[in-house]
């Protein structure tokens, strides 16, 4: 058997039948739901349980992260929105109009992450204007995390269904 044939059988170059794509998808959504506005969610839970200095640390960390996020949105928001819109449109058109599986796979990761990014900015603005403290801040972070996880759940479901469909249609050898 040819070494290249063996290599390409072991490392499938199609996206939806590639184990590394699914690992990357899991890592993306795990990271997105763990870091709420850049703050590890376990830190919020620990601050709620223990209070005191831990809660002060959480409030400071949230304040710093939403300041960074809102500054980026204010300074570069228009350019980042245009760039992200162009990239996601190119991926969507290339993937679903021209049938490029890699573009489909990247679109199915990228588009929901754009929604999460918009949700991050919305929540950061809400926290900046209302300035919740203590338990109210933790509940706001918990609500935000729930929405991120809900988007992730829908995204993973749609990606899995589309990936299974692609694997059925293309067959085991990409034919």
Coordinates of C-alpha atoms in Angstrom, one line a residue:
X1 CA 0.0 0.0 0.0
X2 CA 1.2 3.5 -0.8
X3 CA 2.4 5.6 2.1
X4 CA 0.4 8.7 0.9
X5 CA -2.8 6.7 0.5
X6 CA -2.4 5.3 4.0
X7 CA -1.7 8.8 5.4
X8 CA -4.7 10.3 3.7
X9 CA -6.9 7.5 5.0
X10 CA -5.7 8.1 8.6
X11 CA -5.9 11.9 8.3
X12 CA -9.1 12.7 6.5
X13 CA -8.9 16.1 4.8
X14 CA -12.6 16.7 4.7
X15 CA -13.8 18.9 7.6
X16 CA -16.9 17.1 8.9
X17 CA -15.4 13.7 9.0
X18 CA -12.2 15.0 10.6
X19 CA -11.8 14.3 14.3
X20 CA -9.8 17.5 14.7
X21 CA -12.7 19.7 13.5
X22 CA -15.0 18.3 16.1
X23 CA -12.3 18.7 18.8
X24 CA -11.8 22.3 17.7
X25 CA -15.6 22.9 17.8
X26 CA -15.8 21.5 21.3
X27 CA -12.9 23.7 22.5
X28 CA -14.4 26.8 20.9
X29 CA -17.7 26.4 22.7
X30 CA -16.2 25.2 25.9
X31 CA -14.0 28.2 26.1
X32 CA -16.8 30.6 25.1
X33 CA -19.0 29.3 27.9
X34 CA -16.3 29.2 30.5
X35 CA -15.0 32.7 30.0
X36 CA -17.9 35.0 30.5
X37 CA -16.9 38.4 29.3
X38 CA -13.3 37.3 29.7
X39 CA -13.8 36.2 33.3
X40 CA -13.6 32.5 34.3
X41 CA -17.1 31.5 35.4
X42 CA -15.8 29.4 38.3
X43 CA -14.4 32.7 39.7
X44 CA -17.9 34.1 39.7
X45 CA -19.3 31.0 41.5
X46 CA -16.5 31.1 44.1
X47 CA -17.1 34.8 44.6
X48 CA -20.8 34.2 45.2
X49 CA -20.1 31.4 47.7
X50 CA -17.3 33.1 49.6
X51 CA -18.0 36.8 49.1
X52 CA -15.7 39.4 50.6
X53 CA -12.4 39.8 48.8
X54 CA -13.3 37.3 46.2
X55 CA -16.3 39.3 45.2
X56 CA -14.3 42.5 45.1
X57 CA -11.8 40.7 42.8
X58 CA -14.6 39.5 40.6
X59 CA -16.1 43.0 40.4
X60 CA -12.7 44.5 39.5
X61 CA -12.0 41.9 36.9
X62 CA -15.4 42.3 35.3
X63 CA -14.9 46.1 35.3
X64 CA -11.5 45.8 33.6
X65 CA -12.7 43.3 31.0
X66 CA -15.8 45.3 30.1
X67 CA -13.7 48.4 29.8
X68 CA -11.4 46.7 27.4
X69 CA -14.3 45.2 25.4
X70 CA -16.2 48.5 25.2
X71 CA -13.0 50.4 24.2
X72 CA -12.3 47.9 21.4
X73 CA -16.0 48.2 20.3
X74 CA -15.8 52.0 20.3
X75 CA -12.4 52.4 18.6
X76 CA -12.4 49.5 16.1
X77 CA -16.0 48.4 16.2
X78 CA -17.0 49.6 12.7
X79 CA -13.9 48.1 11.1
X80 CA -14.2 44.8 12.9
X81 CA -17.9 44.6 12.0
X82 CA -17.1 45.2 8.3
X83 CA -14.3 42.7 8.3
X84 CA -16.2 40.0 10.2
X85 CA -19.2 40.6 7.9
X86 CA -17.1 40.3 4.8
X87 CA -15.3 37.1 6.0
X88 CA -18.5 35.4 7.1
X89 CA -20.2 36.3 3.9
X90 CA -17.3 35.0 1.8
X91 CA -17.3 31.8 3.9
X92 CA -21.1 31.4 3.6
X93 CA -21.1 32.0 -0.2
X94 CA -18.1 29.8 -0.8
X95 CA -19.4 27.0 1.4
X96 CA -23.0 26.9 0.6
X97 CA -23.2 28.2 -2.9
X98 CA -20.0 26.7 -4.3
X99 CA -20.0 23.6 -2.0
X100 CA -16.6 24.0 -0.4
X101 CA -16.8 21.9 2.8
X102 CA -14.0 23.7 4.6
X103 CA -15.8 27.0 4.2
X104 CA -19.0 25.5 5.4
X105 CA -17.2 24.2 8.5
X106 CA -15.6 27.5 9.3
X107 CA -18.9 29.3 8.7
X108 CA -20.7 27.0 11.2
X109 CA -18.1 27.9 13.8
X110 CA -17.7 31.6 12.9
X111 CA -21.3 32.8 12.5
X112 CA -22.5 31.7 16.0
X113 CA -19.4 33.2 17.5
X114 CA -20.3 36.5 15.9
X115 CA -23.6 36.3 17.7
X116 CA -21.7 35.6 20.9
X117 CA -19.5 38.6 20.3
X118 CA -22.5 40.9 19.8
X119 CA -24.0 39.4 23.0
X120 CA -20.7 40.2 24.8
X121 CA -20.9 43.8 23.8
X122 CA -24.6 44.1 24.7
X123 CA -24.0 42.6 28.1
X124 CA -20.8 44.7 28.7
X125 CA -22.8 47.9 27.9
X126 CA -25.6 46.8 30.3
X127 CA -23.1 46.1 33.1
X128 CA -21.3 49.4 32.4
X129 CA -24.5 51.4 32.6
X130 CA -26.2 49.6 35.5
X131 CA -23.0 48.8 37.5
X132 CA -24.4 45.8 39.4
X133 CA -22.5 44.6 42.4
X134 CA -22.2 41.4 44.3
X135 CA -25.0 38.8 43.7
X136 CA -26.6 41.0 41.0
X137 CA -23.3 40.9 39.0
X138 CA -23.0 37.2 39.4
X139 CA -26.6 36.7 38.2
X140 CA -26.0 38.9 35.2
X141 CA -22.9 36.8 34.3
X142 CA -24.9 33.6 34.9
X143 CA -27.7 34.9 32.5
X144 CA -25.1 35.8 29.9
X145 CA -23.5 32.4 30.2
X146 CA -26.9 30.8 29.7
X147 CA -27.4 32.6 26.5
X148 CA -23.9 31.7 25.2
X149 CA -24.5 28.1 26.1
X150 CA -27.9 28.2 24.3
X151 CA -26.3 29.6 21.2
X152 CA -23.6 26.9 21.5
X153 CA -26.2 24.2 21.9
X154 CA -28.1 25.3 18.7
X155 CA -24.8 25.7 16.9
X156 CA -23.4 22.3 17.7
X157 CA -26.8 20.7 16.9
X158 CA -26.9 22.4 13.5
X159 CA -23.3 21.7 12.8
X160 CA -23.7 18.0 13.7
X161 CA -26.8 17.6 11.5
X162 CA -25.1 19.4 8.6
X163 CA -21.9 17.4 9.1
X164 CA -23.8 14.1 9.2
X165 CA -25.6 15.1 6.0
X166 CA -22.4 16.0 4.3
X167 CA -20.8 12.7 5.4
X168 CA -23.7 10.7 4.1
X169 CA -23.8 12.6 0.8
X170 CA -20.1 12.5 0.1
X171 CA -19.5 8.9 1.3
X172 CA -16.5 7.5 3.1
X173 CA -13.9 8.4 0.4
X174 CA -15.2 11.9 -0.5
X175 CA -16.7 10.7 -3.7

